[in-house]
Coordinates of C-alpha atoms in Angstrom, one line a residue:
M1 CA -16.4 -1.1 -13.1
R2 CA -13.1 0.4 -12.0
T3 CA -11.7 -0.4 -8.4
D4 CA -10.0 1.5 -5.8
C5 CA -6.7 0.2 -7.4
D6 CA -7.6 1.4 -10.6
F7 CA -8.1 4.9 -9.3
M8 CA -4.9 4.8 -7.1
R9 CA -3.0 3.8 -10.3
L10 CA -4.2 7.0 -11.7
A11 CA -3.1 9.0 -8.6
L12 CA 0.4 7.4 -8.9
L13 CA 0.8 8.4 -12.5
E14 CA 0.0 12.0 -11.3
A15 CA 2.6 11.4 -8.5
Q16 CA 5.0 10.5 -11.4
K17 CA 4.4 13.8 -13.0
A18 CA 5.3 15.5 -9.7
A19 CA 8.5 13.5 -9.4
E20 CA 9.4 14.3 -13.0
A21 CA 8.8 18.1 -12.2
G22 CA 11.1 17.9 -9.1
E23 CA 8.2 18.0 -6.8
P24 CA 7.4 15.4 -4.0
P25 CA 5.6 12.6 -5.7
I26 CA 2.0 13.0 -4.4
G27 CA -0.9 12.6 -6.6
A28 CA -4.6 12.7 -6.1
V29 CA -7.8 11.8 -8.2
V30 CA -11.3 12.9 -7.3
V31 CA -14.0 10.5 -8.3
A32 CA -17.9 10.7 -8.5
N33 CA -20.1 8.0 -9.6
G34 CA -17.2 5.9 -11.0
E35 CA -16.0 8.8 -13.1
V36 CA -13.0 10.9 -12.7
V37 CA -13.8 14.5 -11.9
A38 CA -10.4 15.9 -11.4
M39 CA -6.8 14.7 -11.0
A40 CA -3.5 16.5 -9.8
H41 CA 0.0 16.5 -8.4
N42 CA 1.9 18.6 -6.0
T43 CA 3.1 21.8 -7.5
R44 CA 4.4 23.6 -4.3
E45 CA 7.8 24.1 -5.5
Y46 CA 7.1 25.2 -8.9
T47 CA 4.4 27.7 -7.9
N48 CA 5.9 28.6 -4.6
D49 CA 2.5 28.1 -3.1
I50 CA 2.3 26.2 0.3
T51 CA -1.1 25.2 -0.7
G52 CA 0.1 23.3 -3.9
H53 CA -0.8 19.9 -2.5
A54 CA -2.2 17.4 -4.8
E55 CA -5.3 16.9 -2.7
L56 CA -6.2 20.7 -2.5
I57 CA -5.5 21.2 -6.3
A58 CA -7.8 18.1 -7.1
V59 CA -10.6 19.3 -4.9
R60 CA -10.4 22.8 -6.1
E61 CA -10.6 21.6 -9.5
A62 CA -13.5 19.2 -8.8
A63 CA -15.5 21.9 -7.2
K64 CA -14.9 24.4 -10.1
K65 CA -16.0 21.8 -12.6
R66 CA -19.0 20.8 -10.7
G67 CA -20.0 24.4 -9.7
D68 CA -20.3 23.3 -5.9
W69 CA -17.8 23.1 -3.2
R70 CA -19.7 20.4 -1.6
L71 CA -18.4 17.2 -2.9
S72 CA -20.6 14.9 -0.8
D73 CA -20.7 12.2 -3.4
C74 CA -17.1 12.1 -4.2
T75 CA -14.2 9.8 -3.3
V76 CA -10.6 11.3 -3.1
Y77 CA -7.7 8.9 -3.8
V78 CA -4.3 10.2 -2.8
T79 CA -1.0 8.3 -2.8
L80 CA 0.1 9.6 0.6
E81 CA -2.1 10.3 3.7
P82 CA -3.2 13.8 3.9
C83 CA -1.6 16.5 6.1
P84 CA -3.6 18.4 8.5
M85 CA -4.2 21.2 6.1
C86 CA -5.4 18.7 3.4
A87 CA -7.5 16.7 5.6
G88 CA -9.2 19.8 7.0
A89 CA -10.0 20.9 3.4
L90 CA -11.4 17.2 2.5
L91 CA -13.5 17.5 5.7
A92 CA -14.7 20.9 5.1
S93 CA -15.7 19.9 1.4
R94 CA -17.7 17.1 2.9
V95 CA -16.2 14.3 0.6
A96 CA -17.7 10.9 1.3
R97 CA -14.8 8.8 1.3
V98 CA -10.9 9.2 1.2
V99 CA -8.6 6.5 0.1
Y100 CA -4.9 6.8 0.6
G101 CA -1.9 4.6 -0.3
A102 CA 1.0 5.3 2.2
K103 CA 0.7 6.4 5.6
D104 CA 2.6 9.6 6.7
P105 CA 4.4 9.0 10.2
A106 CA 5.6 12.8 10.2
A107 CA 2.3 14.7 9.4
G108 CA -0.6 12.1 8.6
A109 CA -3.9 13.6 9.8
M110 CA -6.2 10.8 8.9
G111 CA -5.1 8.1 11.4
T112 CA -1.4 8.0 11.7
V113 CA -0.2 11.2 13.5
L114 CA -3.6 12.9 14.0
N115 CA -7.1 11.6 13.1
L116 CA -9.1 14.6 12.1
P117 CA -12.3 12.7 10.9
R118 CA -13.3 11.7 14.3
F119 CA -13.7 15.6 15.2
P120 CA -16.7 17.4 14.5
L121 CA -15.2 19.5 11.6
G122 CA -17.7 18.8 8.8
A123 CA -18.1 15.6 7.2
H124 CA -16.9 12.2 8.6
P125 CA -15.8 10.5 5.5
E126 CA -15.2 6.8 5.3
V127 CA -11.3 6.4 5.4
T128 CA -9.6 3.5 3.4
V129 CA -6.0 3.0 4.0
G130 CA -3.3 1.0 2.3
V131 CA -4.4 0.8 -1.2
L132 CA -1.3 0.2 -3.5
E133 CA 0.7 1.1 -0.4
D134 CA 3.9 -0.5 -1.5
E135 CA 3.8 1.5 -4.7
C136 CA 2.9 4.6 -3.1
R137 CA 5.6 4.4 -0.6
T138 CA 8.2 3.3 -3.0
I139 CA 7.9 6.3 -5.2
L140 CA 8.1 8.6 -2.4
Q141 CA 11.3 6.7 -1.0
D142 CA 12.9 6.6 -4.4
F143 CA 12.4 10.3 -4.9
F144 CA 13.9 11.4 -1.5
K145 CA 16.9 8.9 -2.2
N146 CA 17.7 10.5 -5.5
C147 CA 17.4 14.1 -3.8
R148 CA 19.9 13.1 -1.2
K149 CA 22.5 12.1 -4.0

């Protein structure tokens, strides 16, 4: 049986793909019944699309594969706490659970800066914080250190 750490490691692999493409290294994985439904990483810079966030791409792909925008039996794993746009989409898609690694002190909308799940905006997913937090934070810090050089 796969664990939260196993799925977060998959999200970290997606984050690494983003970093290699020059994107902020954020990865997301959608899981239903212990099986991966979709995986994605940030593509905002490459596509010039503000909605090119890992969570949105992964949720969009999961809904497409399943033929239903309602993801009420799904868990979304993401390396960085979702921003308000992504948190809103996760609530609207009715995901059962959100697991994230690193908190986002600038724009985190699932407990750090805002706590959108406490508002009546759709589902009220269970939120698990800090899975592989050090690894998730380090990949972001290393990416931005290299960008500043």
